[in-house]
Amino acid sequence: MKLDESEVESEVENTWCIGCGNFGLLNSVKNAVKKLEDEGIGKDRLLISAGIGCHGKIFDYLNLSGLYSLHGRESVTIQGMKFANPNLKVMAFGGDGDAYGEGLAHLIFAAKRNADITMIIHNNGNYALTTGQKSPTSVQGFKGPSSPEGSVDEPINPLKVLLSSDAGFIARGYPGKMQHLTEVIVEAGDHQGFSLVDVLQPCVTFNDTYEKYNELVEVLDEPAETRKEAVELVEKEERLPIGVLYKEKMPVFNEKVYPEKNPVEDRMDEKERFEAVKKILDEKR
Ligand SMILES: Cc1ncc(C[n+]2csc(CCOP(=O)(O)OP(=O)(O)O)c2C)c(N)n1
Ligand code: SF4
């Protein structure tokens, strides 16, 4: 039986500001979920998580199973899900303040160990839910409650950081090109290993970037062939390439740790567990 729209979207009232880039992102995710289902990754195998922020509300708007996480910890939550049950496809939604600020160390190590997870980052260049403070990706000069005179910092380049941390799949999308964003999310979901889609998400209330992105965004036909070329792509400022920027297949973390095992399906019953623990304790005496 195929999913229809009503089965992917929940009935929770949507409270995002009218015109927010998150709407296009949500639609792309809903379409991507249906496409992934066509490929055999049904809703029963897809688990999601989200951080805290305007982006995190997507968890409520999707009718999918999962666990709402803590600020910046959604990448860790889905790593746990995947590690416990390798049959799952796991996807998490983060914000730039959330995943590239508080959660950055988690993200770096998830990329480094090639955890088989998909991260979708709503990169709106500010901490929107808490009323527009500057975030790690805010541009120099950004004015908000914590930088009323304009931020003096240069923004970090999270994709450069992740490419330098051995990330095997890095992509960028734009909700103004919804069909393209859908395809990028599907390709990220299909990738075996760490995948991250940085979504250039306009925040109409605190950082309206529609005009800038409509002018600068450029669809890339093919990913870069080398990691070095990918770094050059993400360093570009005069144009903003979107699409899959880099893709490399590498051994995934859970298969390196236990190639055959599924801890959830191969779970010992209580008696077996008790005896196994007792045996270890007896051997130590
Ligand atoms: C550990 C922790 N620190 C801080 C907060 C407060 N907080 C909640 S939402 C938020 C901003 C989120 O910004 P971002 O991740 O960029 O998401 P956006 O709202 O822009 O989608 C902050 C700082 C929190 N809930 N938990
Ligand atoms: S504050 Fe910004 S990110 Fe949050 S819902 Fe409104 S437009 Fe979207």
mmCIF file of C-alpha atoms and ligand atoms in Angstrom:
data_model
loop_
_atom_site.group_PDB
_atom_site.id
_atom_site.type_symbol
_atom_site.label_atom_id
_atom_site.label_comp_id
_atom_site.label_asym_id
_atom_site.label_seq_id
_atom_site.Cartn_x
_atom_site.Cartn_y
_atom_site.Cartn_z
ATOM 1 C CA MET A 1 0.000 0.000 0.000
ATOM 2 C CA LYS A 2 1.408 3.411 -0.963
ATOM 3 C CA LEU A 3 1.580 6.394 1.375
ATOM 4 C CA ASP A 4 -0.519 9.427 0.582
ATOM 5 C CA GLU A 5 0.055 12.992 1.773
ATOM 6 C CA SER A 6 -2.201 12.688 4.829
ATOM 7 C CA GLU A 7 -0.182 9.753 6.101
ATOM 8 C CA VAL A 8 3.110 11.696 6.145
ATOM 9 C CA GLU A 9 1.768 14.956 7.569
ATOM 10 C CA SER A 10 0.457 15.073 11.122
ATOM 11 C CA GLU A 11 -2.602 16.997 12.291
ATOM 12 C CA VAL A 12 -0.612 19.273 14.598
ATOM 13 C CA GLU A 13 -1.288 22.985 13.929
ATOM 14 C CA ASN A 14 1.624 24.642 12.111
ATOM 15 C CA THR A 15 2.922 27.762 13.920
ATOM 16 C CA TRP A 16 5.834 28.727 11.627
ATOM 17 C CA CYS A 17 5.680 32.345 10.350
ATOM 18 C CA ILE A 18 3.948 32.755 6.998
ATOM 19 C CA GLY A 19 6.617 32.637 4.276
ATOM 20 C CA CYS A 20 9.200 30.758 6.358
ATOM 21 C CA GLY A 21 11.584 28.595 4.315
ATOM 22 C CA ASN A 22 10.708 25.709 6.607
ATOM 23 C CA PHE A 23 7.456 25.175 4.651
ATOM 24 C CA GLY A 24 9.308 24.314 1.431
ATOM 25 C CA LEU A 25 11.654 22.114 3.433
ATOM 26 C CA LEU A 26 8.724 20.273 5.059
ATOM 27 C CA ASN A 27 7.108 19.653 1.658
ATOM 28 C CA SER A 28 10.384 18.350 0.251
ATOM 29 C CA VAL A 29 10.761 15.992 3.216
ATOM 30 C CA LYS A 30 7.195 14.690 2.800
ATOM 31 C CA ASN A 31 7.833 13.995 -0.889
ATOM 32 C CA ALA A 32 11.207 12.417 -0.096
ATOM 33 C CA VAL A 33 9.589 10.097 2.469
ATOM 34 C CA LYS A 34 7.138 8.904 -0.197
ATOM 35 C CA LYS A 35 9.982 8.335 -2.670
ATOM 36 C CA LEU A 36 12.012 6.434 -0.091
ATOM 37 C CA GLU A 37 8.963 4.277 0.530
ATOM 38 C CA ASP A 38 8.796 3.470 -3.207
ATOM 39 C CA GLU A 39 12.397 2.260 -2.868
ATOM 40 C CA GLY A 40 11.469 -0.078 -0.016
ATOM 41 C CA ILE A 41 12.251 2.131 2.993
ATOM 42 C CA GLY A 42 8.755 2.194 4.495
ATOM 43 C CA LYS A 43 7.509 4.247 7.422
ATOM 44 C CA ASP A 44 7.976 1.210 9.648
ATOM 45 C CA ARG A 45 11.747 1.397 9.045
ATOM 46 C CA LEU A 46 12.203 5.173 9.086
ATOM 47 C CA LEU A 47 12.866 6.830 12.454
ATOM 48 C CA ILE A 48 13.402 10.550 12.990
ATOM 49 C CA SER A 49 14.654 12.971 15.611
ATOM 50 C CA ALA A 50 15.014 16.757 15.907
ATOM 51 C CA GLY A 51 16.808 19.383 17.935
ATOM 52 C CA ILE A 52 15.255 22.374 19.685
ATOM 53 C CA GLY A 53 14.249 25.455 17.720
ATOM 54 C CA CYS A 54 11.837 26.492 14.975
ATOM 55 C CA HIS A 55 13.344 23.640 12.907
ATOM 56 C CA GLY A 56 12.527 21.131 15.652
ATOM 57 C CA LYS A 57 8.800 21.678 15.152
ATOM 58 C CA ILE A 58 9.091 19.618 11.953
ATOM 59 C CA PHE A 59 9.096 16.598 14.284
ATOM 60 C CA ASP A 60 5.508 17.489 15.270
ATOM 61 C CA TYR A 61 4.410 18.147 11.691
ATOM 62 C CA LEU A 62 5.568 14.768 10.380
ATOM 63 C CA ASN A 63 3.568 11.677 11.121
ATOM 64 C CA LEU A 64 6.668 9.532 11.610
ATOM 65 C CA SER A 65 8.032 7.552 14.538
ATOM 66 C CA GLY A 66 10.987 8.853 16.498
ATOM 67 C CA LEU A 67 12.266 10.666 19.531
ATOM 68 C CA TYR A 68 12.386 14.437 20.046
ATOM 69 C CA SER A 69 15.925 15.172 21.199
ATOM 70 C CA LEU A 70 17.781 17.835 23.189
ATOM 71 C CA HIS A 71 19.353 20.974 21.720
ATOM 72 C CA GLY A 72 22.182 19.830 19.415
ATOM 73 C CA ARG A 73 21.887 16.174 20.405
ATOM 74 C CA GLU A 74 19.667 14.840 17.606
ATOM 75 C CA SER A 75 22.658 13.371 15.723
ATOM 76 C CA VAL A 76 23.509 11.335 18.816
ATOM 77 C CA THR A 77 19.916 10.192 19.327
ATOM 78 C CA ILE A 78 19.688 8.733 15.822
ATOM 79 C CA GLN A 79 23.148 7.166 16.099
ATOM 80 C CA GLY A 80 21.826 5.240 19.098
ATOM 81 C CA MET A 81 18.752 4.108 17.162
ATOM 82 C CA LYS A 82 20.856 2.888 14.242
ATOM 83 C CA PHE A 83 23.408 1.189 16.470
ATOM 84 C CA ALA A 84 20.647 -0.696 18.307
ATOM 85 C CA ASN A 85 18.821 -1.738 15.146
ATOM 86 C CA PRO A 86 20.881 -1.572 11.923
ATOM 87 C CA ASN A 87 17.758 -2.351 9.841
ATOM 88 C CA LEU A 88 16.471 1.175 10.455
ATOM 89 C CA LYS A 89 16.943 4.254 8.282
ATOM 90 C CA VAL A 90 17.437 7.206 10.632
ATOM 91 C CA MET A 91 17.094 10.922 9.867
ATOM 92 C CA ALA A 92 17.363 13.994 12.093
ATOM 93 C CA PHE A 93 16.543 17.674 11.694
ATOM 94 C CA GLY A 94 18.792 20.293 13.237
ATOM 95 C CA GLY A 95 19.232 24.059 13.233
ATOM 96 C CA ASP A 96 22.439 25.983 12.586
ATOM 97 C CA GLY A 97 22.553 27.169 16.205
ATOM 98 C CA ASP A 98 21.673 23.686 17.344
ATOM 99 C CA ALA A 99 23.775 21.379 15.141
ATOM 100 C CA TYR A 100 26.611 23.744 14.108
ATOM 101 C CA GLY A 101 26.845 25.353 17.577
ATOM 102 C CA GLU A 102 26.037 23.233 20.601
ATOM 103 C CA GLY A 103 25.995 19.993 18.565
ATOM 104 C CA LEU A 104 29.050 20.514 16.383
ATOM 105 C CA ALA A 105 31.390 18.134 18.233
ATOM 106 C CA HIS A 106 28.769 15.363 17.958
ATOM 107 C CA LEU A 107 28.430 16.020 14.246
ATOM 108 C CA ILE A 108 32.185 15.942 13.651
ATOM 109 C CA PHE A 109 32.559 12.580 15.383
ATOM 110 C CA ALA A 110 29.487 11.114 13.645
ATOM 111 C CA ALA A 111 31.119 12.053 10.324
ATOM 112 C CA LYS A 112 34.518 10.769 11.439
ATOM 113 C CA ARG A 113 33.199 7.345 12.440
ATOM 114 C CA ASN A 114 30.872 7.310 9.392
ATOM 115 C CA ALA A 115 27.739 6.642 11.422
ATOM 116 C CA ASP A 116 24.969 5.616 9.024
ATOM 117 C CA ILE A 117 22.697 8.609 9.639
ATOM 118 C CA THR A 118 21.088 11.393 7.605
ATOM 119 C CA MET A 119 21.138 14.958 8.928
ATOM 120 C CA ILE A 120 18.962 17.736 7.498
ATOM 121 C CA ILE A 121 20.086 21.153 8.747
ATOM 122 C CA HIS A 122 17.689 24.118 8.596
ATOM 123 C CA ASN A 123 20.444 26.710 8.192
ATOM 124 C CA ASN A 124 18.759 30.095 8.682
ATOM 125 C CA GLY A 125 21.801 31.980 10.029
ATOM 126 C CA ASN A 126 20.312 32.780 13.436
ATOM 127 C CA TYR A 127 18.829 31.345 16.623
ATOM 128 C CA ALA A 128 15.252 31.977 15.465
ATOM 129 C CA LEU A 129 13.072 30.450 18.189
ATOM 130 C CA THR A 130 14.814 32.543 20.851
ATOM 131 C CA THR A 131 14.196 35.730 18.774
ATOM 132 C CA GLY A 132 17.070 36.026 16.357
ATOM 133 C CA GLN A 133 20.395 35.983 18.187
ATOM 134 C CA LYS A 134 23.505 35.525 16.029
ATOM 135 C CA SER A 135 24.460 31.910 15.375
ATOM 136 C CA PRO A 136 27.642 30.209 14.075
ATOM 137 C CA THR A 137 26.555 30.831 10.470
ATOM 138 C CA SER A 138 25.383 34.439 10.885
ATOM 139 C CA VAL A 139 27.113 36.739 8.436
ATOM 140 C CA GLN A 140 29.490 39.412 9.656
ATOM 141 C CA GLY A 141 27.478 42.503 10.564
ATOM 142 C CA PHE A 142 24.359 40.486 11.494
ATOM 143 C CA LYS A 143 22.229 42.489 13.930
ATOM 144 C CA GLY A 144 20.224 40.724 16.631
ATOM 145 C CA PRO A 145 19.527 40.927 20.389
ATOM 146 C CA SER A 146 23.049 39.670 21.226
ATOM 147 C CA SER A 147 24.824 41.747 18.551
ATOM 148 C CA PRO A 148 22.864 45.015 18.335
ATOM 149 C CA GLU A 149 25.789 46.830 16.688
ATOM 150 C CA GLY A 150 26.362 44.000 14.200
ATOM 151 C CA SER A 151 28.311 40.760 14.680
ATOM 152 C CA VAL A 152 32.064 41.191 14.331
ATOM 153 C CA ASP A 153 32.701 37.452 13.801
ATOM 154 C CA GLU A 154 33.181 35.756 10.450
ATOM 155 C CA PRO A 155 30.724 32.839 10.123
ATOM 156 C CA ILE A 156 32.065 29.296 10.304
ATOM 157 C CA ASN A 157 31.831 27.142 7.198
ATOM 158 C CA PRO A 158 30.232 23.952 8.576
ATOM 159 C CA LEU A 159 30.522 22.028 5.317
ATOM 160 C CA LYS A 160 34.262 22.705 5.176
ATOM 161 C CA VAL A 161 34.569 21.511 8.786
ATOM 162 C CA LEU A 162 32.648 18.310 7.985
ATOM 163 C CA LEU A 163 34.551 17.618 4.760
ATOM 164 C CA SER A 164 37.751 17.936 6.793
ATOM 165 C CA SER A 165 36.256 15.430 9.267
ATOM 166 C CA ASP A 166 35.964 12.763 6.548
ATOM 167 C CA ALA A 167 32.202 13.164 5.935
ATOM 168 C CA GLY A 168 31.239 10.822 3.080
ATOM 169 C CA PHE A 169 28.186 12.719 1.797
ATOM 170 C CA ILE A 170 27.735 16.481 1.825
ATOM 171 C CA ALA A 171 24.899 18.248 0.032
ATOM 172 C CA ARG A 172 23.184 21.597 -0.049
ATOM 173 C CA GLY A 173 19.590 22.453 -0.925
ATOM 174 C CA TYR A 174 17.248 25.412 -1.108
ATOM 175 C CA PRO A 175 13.512 25.340 -0.305
ATOM 176 C CA GLY A 176 12.984 27.778 -3.216
ATOM 177 C CA LYS A 177 13.854 24.777 -5.414
ATOM 178 C CA MET A 178 11.611 22.231 -3.733
ATOM 179 C CA GLN A 179 11.748 19.459 -6.332
ATOM 180 C CA HIS A 180 15.540 19.625 -6.354
ATOM 181 C CA LEU A 181 15.633 19.598 -2.537
ATOM 182 C CA THR A 182 13.403 16.496 -2.532
ATOM 183 C CA GLU A 183 15.842 14.677 -4.817
ATOM 184 C CA VAL A 184 18.827 15.702 -2.694
ATOM 185 C CA ILE A 185 17.122 14.416 0.488
ATOM 186 C CA VAL A 186 16.287 11.103 -1.215
ATOM 187 C CA GLU A 187 19.907 10.707 -2.354
ATOM 188 C CA ALA A 188 21.106 11.486 1.186
ATOM 189 C CA GLY A 189 18.668 8.881 2.556
ATOM 190 C CA ASP A 190 19.912 6.327 0.027
ATOM 191 C CA HIS A 191 23.551 6.896 0.941
ATOM 192 C CA GLN A 192 25.013 4.279 3.268
ATOM 193 C CA GLY A 193 26.991 6.182 5.862
ATOM 194 C CA PHE A 194 27.024 9.720 7.223
ATOM 195 C CA SER A 195 25.059 12.141 5.030
ATOM 196 C CA LEU A 196 24.246 15.778 5.653
ATOM 197 C CA VAL A 197 22.077 18.200 3.713
ATOM 198 C CA ASP A 198 22.653 21.851 4.580
ATOM 199 C CA VAL A 199 19.417 23.638 3.692
ATOM 200 C CA LEU A 200 19.676 27.361 2.920
ATOM 201 C CA GLN A 201 16.536 28.258 4.864
ATOM 202 C CA PRO A 202 15.282 31.847 4.768
ATOM 203 C CA CYS A 203 13.841 33.087 8.073
ATOM 204 C CA VAL A 204 11.456 35.857 7.036
ATOM 205 C CA THR A 205 11.273 37.277 10.565
ATOM 206 C CA PHE A 206 14.945 37.524 11.565
ATOM 207 C CA ASN A 207 17.033 36.826 8.471
ATOM 208 C CA ASP A 208 15.202 37.122 5.170
ATOM 209 C CA THR A 209 17.645 35.721 2.626
ATOM 210 C CA TYR A 210 15.221 34.881 -0.232
ATOM 211 C CA GLU A 211 16.513 37.640 -2.518
ATOM 212 C CA LYS A 212 20.159 36.763 -1.878
ATOM 213 C CA TYR A 213 19.641 33.026 -2.420
ATOM 214 C CA ASN A 214 17.421 33.479 -5.491
ATOM 215 C CA GLU A 215 20.309 35.384 -7.034
ATOM 216 C CA LEU A 216 23.242 33.242 -5.880
ATOM 217 C CA VAL A 217 21.968 29.662 -5.832
ATOM 218 C CA GLU A 218 23.194 27.509 -8.725
ATOM 219 C CA VAL A 219 22.278 23.859 -9.349
ATOM 220 C CA LEU A 220 25.339 21.636 -9.578
ATOM 221 C CA ASP A 221 25.099 18.769 -12.116
ATOM 222 C CA GLU A 222 27.681 16.432 -10.613
ATOM 223 C CA PRO A 223 29.370 16.122 -7.202
ATOM 224 C CA ALA A 224 33.015 17.133 -6.954
ATOM 225 C CA GLU A 225 35.406 14.314 -7.818
ATOM 226 C CA THR A 226 37.778 14.885 -4.944
ATOM 227 C CA ARG A 227 37.423 16.086 -1.354
ATOM 228 C CA LYS A 228 39.745 18.986 -2.167
ATOM 229 C CA GLU A 229 37.493 20.111 -5.041
ATOM 230 C CA ALA A 230 34.464 19.798 -2.736
ATOM 231 C CA VAL A 231 36.132 22.141 -0.234
ATOM 232 C CA GLU A 232 36.662 24.633 -3.066
ATOM 233 C CA LEU A 233 32.944 24.375 -3.913
ATOM 234 C CA VAL A 234 31.781 25.067 -0.354
ATOM 235 C CA GLU A 235 34.200 27.987 -0.042
ATOM 236 C CA LYS A 236 32.540 29.803 -2.958
ATOM 237 C CA GLU A 237 30.748 32.970 -1.907
ATOM 238 C CA GLU A 238 30.043 34.646 -5.238
ATOM 239 C CA ARG A 239 27.826 31.642 -6.222
ATOM 240 C CA LEU A 240 26.149 29.058 -3.945
ATOM 241 C CA PRO A 241 26.223 25.610 -5.558
ATOM 242 C CA ILE A 242 23.338 23.342 -4.477
ATOM 243 C CA GLY A 243 23.029 19.590 -4.973
ATOM 244 C CA VAL A 244 25.229 16.716 -3.877
ATOM 245 C CA LEU A 245 28.626 18.361 -3.434
ATOM 246 C CA TYR A 246 30.632 15.295 -2.403
ATOM 247 C CA LYS A 247 29.922 11.577 -2.176
ATOM 248 C CA GLU A 248 32.210 8.738 -1.166
ATOM 249 C CA LYS A 249 31.300 5.226 -0.089
ATOM 250 C CA MET A 250 33.161 4.045 3.015
ATOM 251 C CA PRO A 251 32.625 1.309 5.640
ATOM 252 C CA VAL A 252 29.894 2.292 8.102
ATOM 253 C CA PHE A 253 30.361 2.400 11.869
ATOM 254 C CA ASN A 254 27.878 -0.244 13.039
ATOM 255 C CA GLU A 255 29.152 -2.768 10.456
ATOM 256 C CA LYS A 256 32.727 -2.169 11.563
ATOM 257 C CA VAL A 257 31.744 -2.832 15.187
ATOM 258 C CA TYR A 258 29.499 -5.858 14.571
ATOM 259 C CA PRO A 259 29.195 -6.963 10.930
ATOM 260 C CA GLU A 260 26.477 -9.555 11.450
ATOM 261 C CA LYS A 261 24.639 -8.592 14.605
ATOM 262 C CA ASN A 262 21.337 -6.790 15.197
ATOM 263 C CA PRO A 263 21.182 -6.091 18.961
ATOM 264 C CA VAL A 264 17.404 -5.546 18.904
ATOM 265 C CA GLU A 265 16.503 -8.627 16.875
ATOM 266 C CA ASP A 266 19.178 -10.861 18.408
ATOM 267 C CA ARG A 267 18.312 -9.790 21.945
ATOM 268 C CA MET A 268 18.866 -12.431 24.633
ATOM 269 C CA ASP A 269 15.914 -13.195 26.867
ATOM 270 C CA GLU A 270 16.138 -12.273 30.541
ATOM 271 C CA LYS A 271 17.371 -15.698 31.667
ATOM 272 C CA GLU A 272 20.125 -15.795 29.007
ATOM 273 C CA ARG A 273 21.227 -12.263 29.938
ATOM 274 C CA PHE A 274 21.338 -13.123 33.610
ATOM 275 C CA GLU A 275 23.430 -16.231 32.927
ATOM 276 C CA ALA A 276 25.810 -14.336 30.609
ATOM 277 C CA VAL A 277 26.402 -11.628 33.255
ATOM 278 C CA LYS A 278 26.838 -14.275 35.974
ATOM 279 C CA LYS A 279 29.433 -16.080 33.832
ATOM 280 C CA ILE A 280 31.446 -12.856 33.382
ATOM 281 C CA LEU A 281 31.299 -12.129 37.138
ATOM 282 C CA ASP A 282 32.275 -15.710 38.047
ATOM 283 C CA GLU A 283 35.284 -15.539 35.713
ATOM 284 C CA LYS A 284 36.456 -12.325 37.400
ATOM 285 C CA ARG A 285 36.350 -13.811 40.911
HETATM 286 C C1 LIG B 1 20.828 23.013 26.084
HETATM 287 C C2 LIG B 1 19.981 24.153 25.627
HETATM 288 N N1 LIG B 1 20.550 25.350 25.400
HETATM 289 C C3 LIG B 1 19.812 26.388 24.991
HETATM 290 C C4 LIG B 1 18.448 26.231 24.805
HETATM 291 C C5 LIG B 1 17.604 27.431 24.409
HETATM 292 N N2 LIG B 1 17.240 27.402 23.006
HETATM 293 C C6 LIG B 1 16.090 26.845 22.594
HETATM 294 S S1 LIG B 1 15.808 27.037 20.971
HETATM 295 C C7 LIG B 1 17.250 27.884 20.797
HETATM 296 C C8 LIG B 1 17.670 28.462 19.466
HETATM 297 C C9 LIG B 1 17.628 27.498 18.358
HETATM 298 O O1 LIG B 1 18.259 28.026 17.238
HETATM 299 P P1 LIG B 1 18.573 27.113 16.008
HETATM 300 O O2 LIG B 1 19.133 25.831 16.425
HETATM 301 O O3 LIG B 1 19.388 27.880 15.034
HETATM 302 O O4 LIG B 1 17.125 26.782 15.434
HETATM 303 P P2 LIG B 1 16.025 27.724 14.772
HETATM 304 O O5 LIG B 1 15.134 28.182 15.881
HETATM 305 O O6 LIG B 1 16.736 28.841 14.091
HETATM 306 O O7 LIG B 1 15.352 26.799 13.814
HETATM 307 C C10 LIG B 1 17.948 27.984 22.002
HETATM 308 C C11 LIG B 1 19.224 28.661 22.190
HETATM 309 C C12 LIG B 1 17.888 24.963 25.040
HETATM 310 N N3 LIG B 1 16.593 24.720 24.842
HETATM 311 N N4 LIG B 1 18.662 23.946 25.451
HETATM 312 S S1 SF4 B 2 11.135 32.829 13.303
HETATM 313 FE FE1 SF4 B 2 12.113 32.450 11.324
HETATM 314 S S2 SF4 B 2 12.627 30.249 11.307
HETATM 315 FE FE2 SF4 B 2 11.129 30.588 12.942
HETATM 316 S S3 SF4 B 2 9.162 30.160 11.975
HETATM 317 FE FE3 SF4 B 2 9.505 32.376 11.832
HETATM 318 S S4 SF4 B 2 10.455 32.681 9.831
HETATM 319 FE FE4 SF4 B 2 10.633 30.501 10.335
#
